Amino acid sequence: MVEWSRTGERGIEDAVLDAARDCVLAYGVRRTTVTDVARRAGVSRMTVYRRWPDVQSLIGDLMTREWQQVLLAAATDEGTGHARSRLVERVVAGARVLREHPLLCKIRDVDPEVLIPYLLDRRGAGQEEMLRFLVDAVAHGRADGSVRSGEAETMARVVLLTTQSFVLSARTVADGLPAASLDRELARLVDGYLRPD
């Protein structure tokens, strides 16, 4: 989230994260250096190193911030209808934005190995936030009767896993399918999974 100083200027952290985003978009993750980031941010390398021990942790925080912004935008969209329909709308909108997100596209295209730990080994901070959002949304749906009975945590994990595949693997199977078709099918899949029996 954006940090503001007393004078109203953006915080150093955001300036560094913005610079890191610009470097990754220009060069990719592997070719991004702390020196490049510091130069673009207008700070010293030591300023960067005080907050991040290495480029990997800086990129991790950058990805977290970018995904948080997508999640925040989806969460603040009130949507319409019952909790399940709002959840489906938010999941599809978030997947669409992430699928086309410039940073994610650059990493996927140039440095896909950066994503491997988040797919095979552990969840990142952004995924944890998405999971919490989904657990809450499923619980709201159960409360208003629009989501079937079941363990909210488990159902949220299944929705997250499904959505990740629509974001990260769509290119491998979509072969010319319009994005609107993918969105429609993701909505149908998530809605059908959560609908009461």
PDB file of C-alpha atoms in Angstrom, residues 8-152:
ATOM      1  CA  GLY A   8       2.577  14.480   1.349  1.00  0.00           C
ATOM      2  CA  GLU A   9       5.281  12.989  -0.877  1.00  0.00           C
ATOM      3  CA  ARG A  10       5.233   9.303  -1.699  1.00  0.00           C
ATOM      4  CA  GLY A  11       7.286   7.160   0.579  1.00  0.00           C
ATOM      5  CA  ILE A  12      10.714   5.850  -0.333  1.00  0.00           C
ATOM      6  CA  GLU A  13       9.435   2.280  -0.319  1.00  0.00           C
ATOM      7  CA  ASP A  14       6.904   2.999  -3.033  1.00  0.00           C
ATOM      8  CA  ALA A  15       9.450   4.952  -5.064  1.00  0.00           C
ATOM      9  CA  VAL A  16      11.787   1.953  -4.922  1.00  0.00           C
ATOM     10  CA  LEU A  17       8.985  -0.496  -5.759  1.00  0.00           C
ATOM     11  CA  ASP A  18       7.901   1.711  -8.674  1.00  0.00           C
ATOM     12  CA  ALA A  19      11.490   1.782  -9.912  1.00  0.00           C
ATOM     13  CA  ALA A  20      11.758  -2.001  -9.535  1.00  0.00           C
ATOM     14  CA  ARG A  21       8.567  -2.407 -11.579  1.00  0.00           C
ATOM     15  CA  ASP A  22       9.985  -0.162 -14.305  1.00  0.00           C
ATOM     16  CA  CYS A  23      13.251  -2.136 -14.350  1.00  0.00           C
ATOM     17  CA  VAL A  24      11.482  -5.500 -14.544  1.00  0.00           C
ATOM     18  CA  LEU A  25       9.261  -4.235 -17.360  1.00  0.00           C
ATOM     19  CA  ALA A  26      12.335  -2.953 -19.200  1.00  0.00           C
ATOM     20  CA  TYR A  27      14.850  -5.744 -18.539  1.00  0.00           C
ATOM     21  CA  GLY A  28      13.141  -8.677 -16.837  1.00  0.00           C
ATOM     22  CA  VAL A  29      13.810  -9.962 -13.326  1.00  0.00           C
ATOM     23  CA  ARG A  30      17.201 -11.581 -13.961  1.00  0.00           C
ATOM     24  CA  ARG A  31      18.664  -8.425 -15.482  1.00  0.00           C
ATOM     25  CA  THR A  32      17.295  -6.092 -12.812  1.00  0.00           C
ATOM     26  CA  THR A  33      19.940  -4.956 -10.338  1.00  0.00           C
ATOM     27  CA  VAL A  34      19.792  -2.991  -7.107  1.00  0.00           C
ATOM     28  CA  THR A  35      21.967  -0.363  -8.792  1.00  0.00           C
ATOM     29  CA  ASP A  36      19.416   0.084 -11.602  1.00  0.00           C
ATOM     30  CA  VAL A  37      16.529   0.242  -9.153  1.00  0.00           C
ATOM     31  CA  ALA A  38      18.282   2.751  -6.881  1.00  0.00           C
ATOM     32  CA  ARG A  39      19.190   4.954  -9.828  1.00  0.00           C
ATOM     33  CA  ARG A  40      15.604   4.980 -11.145  1.00  0.00           C
ATOM     34  CA  ALA A  41      14.236   5.639  -7.654  1.00  0.00           C
ATOM     35  CA  GLY A  42      16.701   8.453  -7.029  1.00  0.00           C
ATOM     36  CA  VAL A  43      18.050   6.845  -3.862  1.00  0.00           C
ATOM     37  CA  SER A  44      21.319   5.212  -2.861  1.00  0.00           C
ATOM     38  CA  ARG A  45      21.900   1.466  -3.084  1.00  0.00           C
ATOM     39  CA  MET A  46      22.228   1.411   0.708  1.00  0.00           C
ATOM     40  CA  THR A  47      18.713   2.846   1.008  1.00  0.00           C
ATOM     41  CA  VAL A  48      17.451  -0.098  -1.015  1.00  0.00           C
ATOM     42  CA  TYR A  49      19.562  -2.620   0.929  1.00  0.00           C
ATOM     43  CA  ARG A  50      18.256  -1.270   4.258  1.00  0.00           C
ATOM     44  CA  ARG A  51      14.795  -2.439   3.257  1.00  0.00           C
ATOM     45  CA  TRP A  52      15.545  -5.463   1.036  1.00  0.00           C
ATOM     46  CA  PRO A  53      18.531  -7.814   1.395  1.00  0.00           C
ATOM     47  CA  ASP A  54      18.499  -8.733  -2.304  1.00  0.00           C
ATOM     48  CA  VAL A  55      16.696  -8.293  -5.607  1.00  0.00           C
ATOM     49  CA  GLN A  56      14.597 -11.435  -5.038  1.00  0.00           C
ATOM     50  CA  SER A  57      13.024 -10.070  -1.863  1.00  0.00           C
ATOM     51  CA  LEU A  58      12.463  -6.714  -3.579  1.00  0.00           C
ATOM     52  CA  ILE A  59      10.720  -8.441  -6.496  1.00  0.00           C
ATOM     53  CA  GLY A  60       8.672 -10.521  -4.046  1.00  0.00           C
ATOM     54  CA  ASP A  61       7.433  -7.356  -2.343  1.00  0.00           C
ATOM     55  CA  LEU A  62       6.783  -5.755  -5.729  1.00  0.00           C
ATOM     56  CA  MET A  63       4.633  -8.690  -6.830  1.00  0.00           C
ATOM     57  CA  THR A  64       2.780  -8.616  -3.509  1.00  0.00           C
ATOM     58  CA  ARG A  65       2.031  -4.915  -3.892  1.00  0.00           C
ATOM     59  CA  GLU A  66       0.847  -5.290  -7.491  1.00  0.00           C
ATOM     60  CA  TRP A  67      -1.412  -8.263  -6.710  1.00  0.00           C
ATOM     61  CA  GLN A  68      -2.753  -6.462  -3.618  1.00  0.00           C
ATOM     62  CA  GLN A  69      -3.815  -3.573  -5.834  1.00  0.00           C
ATOM     63  CA  VAL A  70      -5.704  -5.968  -8.111  1.00  0.00           C
ATOM     64  CA  LEU A  71      -7.348  -7.626  -5.112  1.00  0.00           C
ATOM     65  CA  LEU A  72      -8.236  -4.279  -3.552  1.00  0.00           C
ATOM     66  CA  ALA A  73      -9.875  -3.116  -6.777  1.00  0.00           C
ATOM     67  CA  ALA A  74     -11.882  -6.351  -6.973  1.00  0.00           C
ATOM     68  CA  ALA A  75     -12.849  -6.192  -3.301  1.00  0.00           C
ATOM     69  CA  THR A  76     -14.062  -2.594  -3.454  1.00  0.00           C
ATOM     70  CA  ASP A  77     -16.303  -3.285  -6.451  1.00  0.00           C
ATOM     71  CA  GLU A  78     -19.655  -3.760  -4.711  1.00  0.00           C
ATOM     72  CA  GLY A  79     -21.092  -5.970  -7.431  1.00  0.00           C
ATOM     73  CA  THR A  80     -24.743  -6.928  -7.527  1.00  0.00           C
ATOM     74  CA  GLY A  81     -26.890  -9.772  -6.314  1.00  0.00           C
ATOM     75  CA  HIS A  82     -26.169 -12.327  -3.628  1.00  0.00           C
ATOM     76  CA  ALA A  83     -22.741 -13.084  -2.176  1.00  0.00           C
ATOM     77  CA  ARG A  84     -22.028 -15.931  -4.619  1.00  0.00           C
ATOM     78  CA  SER A  85     -22.679 -13.804  -7.700  1.00  0.00           C
ATOM     79  CA  ARG A  86     -20.534 -10.988  -6.260  1.00  0.00           C
ATOM     80  CA  LEU A  87     -17.753 -13.474  -5.537  1.00  0.00           C
ATOM     81  CA  VAL A  88     -17.919 -14.878  -9.067  1.00  0.00           C
ATOM     82  CA  GLU A  89     -17.845 -11.363 -10.565  1.00  0.00           C
ATOM     83  CA  ARG A  90     -14.810 -10.437  -8.453  1.00  0.00           C
ATOM     84  CA  VAL A  91     -12.924 -13.646  -9.224  1.00  0.00           C
ATOM     85  CA  VAL A  92     -13.466 -13.250 -12.964  1.00  0.00           C
ATOM     86  CA  ALA A  93     -12.560  -9.546 -12.917  1.00  0.00           C
ATOM     87  CA  GLY A  94      -9.411 -10.242 -10.883  1.00  0.00           C
ATOM     88  CA  ALA A  95      -8.377 -13.100 -13.172  1.00  0.00           C
ATOM     89  CA  ARG A  96      -8.890 -10.907 -16.245  1.00  0.00           C
ATOM     90  CA  VAL A  97      -6.753  -8.093 -14.806  1.00  0.00           C
ATOM     91  CA  LEU A  98      -4.001 -10.469 -13.668  1.00  0.00           C
ATOM     92  CA  ARG A  99      -3.988 -12.335 -16.985  1.00  0.00           C
ATOM     93  CA  GLU A 100      -3.248  -9.033 -18.753  1.00  0.00           C
ATOM     94  CA  HIS A 101      -1.155  -7.416 -16.004  1.00  0.00           C
ATOM     95  CA  PRO A 102       2.057  -6.050 -17.577  1.00  0.00           C
ATOM     96  CA  LEU A 103       4.296  -7.165 -14.707  1.00  0.00           C
ATOM     97  CA  LEU A 104       2.894 -10.687 -14.571  1.00  0.00           C
ATOM     98  CA  CYS A 105       3.055 -10.992 -18.368  1.00  0.00           C
ATOM     99  CA  LYS A 106       6.696  -9.861 -18.398  1.00  0.00           C
ATOM    100  CA  ILE A 107       7.670 -12.292 -15.649  1.00  0.00           C
ATOM    101  CA  ARG A 108       5.737 -15.144 -17.275  1.00  0.00           C
ATOM    102  CA  ASP A 109       7.296 -14.448 -20.681  1.00  0.00           C
ATOM    103  CA  VAL A 110      10.892 -13.653 -19.693  1.00  0.00           C
ATOM    104  CA  ASP A 111      11.520 -15.090 -16.221  1.00  0.00           C
ATOM    105  CA  PRO A 112       8.909 -17.809 -15.607  1.00  0.00           C
ATOM    106  CA  GLU A 113      11.162 -19.494 -13.047  1.00  0.00           C
ATOM    107  CA  VAL A 114      10.302 -16.649 -10.662  1.00  0.00           C
ATOM    108  CA  LEU A 115       6.748 -18.021 -10.487  1.00  0.00           C
ATOM    109  CA  ILE A 116       7.711 -21.674  -9.879  1.00  0.00           C
ATOM    110  CA  PRO A 117       7.985 -21.466  -6.062  1.00  0.00           C
ATOM    111  CA  TYR A 118       4.494 -19.930  -5.891  1.00  0.00           C
ATOM    112  CA  LEU A 119       3.074 -22.737  -8.009  1.00  0.00           C
ATOM    113  CA  LEU A 120       4.915 -25.741  -6.626  1.00  0.00           C
ATOM    114  CA  ASP A 121       6.315 -25.004  -3.164  1.00  0.00           C
ATOM    115  CA  ARG A 122       4.479 -22.327  -1.217  1.00  0.00           C
ATOM    116  CA  ARG A 123       1.999 -19.500  -1.365  1.00  0.00           C
ATOM    117  CA  GLY A 124       3.282 -15.949  -1.539  1.00  0.00           C
ATOM    118  CA  ALA A 125       1.919 -13.022   0.455  1.00  0.00           C
ATOM    119  CA  GLY A 126      -0.347 -12.001  -2.432  1.00  0.00           C
ATOM    120  CA  GLN A 127      -1.781 -15.508  -2.659  1.00  0.00           C
ATOM    121  CA  GLU A 128      -2.354 -15.520   1.111  1.00  0.00           C
ATOM    122  CA  GLU A 129      -4.339 -12.288   0.824  1.00  0.00           C
ATOM    123  CA  MET A 130      -6.344 -13.685  -2.072  1.00  0.00           C
ATOM    124  CA  LEU A 131      -7.082 -16.793  -0.032  1.00  0.00           C
ATOM    125  CA  ARG A 132      -8.276 -14.727   2.966  1.00  0.00           C
ATOM    126  CA  PHE A 133     -10.483 -12.681   0.631  1.00  0.00           C
ATOM    127  CA  LEU A 134     -11.979 -15.868  -0.837  1.00  0.00           C
ATOM    128  CA  VAL A 135     -12.549 -17.490   2.568  1.00  0.00           C
ATOM    129  CA  ASP A 136     -14.454 -14.390   3.714  1.00  0.00           C
ATOM    130  CA  ALA A 137     -16.447 -14.229   0.482  1.00  0.00           C
ATOM    131  CA  VAL A 138     -17.383 -17.924   0.697  1.00  0.00           C
ATOM    132  CA  ALA A 139     -18.411 -17.455   4.341  1.00  0.00           C
ATOM    133  CA  HIS A 140     -20.639 -14.513   3.346  1.00  0.00           C
ATOM    134  CA  GLY A 141     -22.181 -16.702   0.659  1.00  0.00           C
ATOM    135  CA  ARG A 142     -22.869 -19.460   3.140  1.00  0.00           C
ATOM    136  CA  ALA A 143     -24.453 -16.916   5.483  1.00  0.00           C
ATOM    137  CA  ASP A 144     -26.875 -15.639   2.820  1.00  0.00           C
ATOM    138  CA  GLY A 145     -27.567 -19.150   1.508  1.00  0.00           C
ATOM    139  CA  SER A 146     -26.107 -18.590  -1.949  1.00  0.00           C
ATOM    140  CA  VAL A 147     -23.087 -20.891  -1.372  1.00  0.00           C
ATOM    141  CA  ARG A 148     -23.461 -24.592  -0.618  1.00  0.00           C
ATOM    142  CA  SER A 149     -22.471 -26.129   2.687  1.00  0.00           C
ATOM    143  CA  GLY A 150     -18.884 -27.181   3.102  1.00  0.00           C
ATOM    144  CA  GLU A 151     -15.623 -26.015   4.592  1.00  0.00           C
ATOM    145  CA  ALA A 152     -15.104 -22.370   3.540  1.00  0.00           C
TER     146      ALA A 152
END
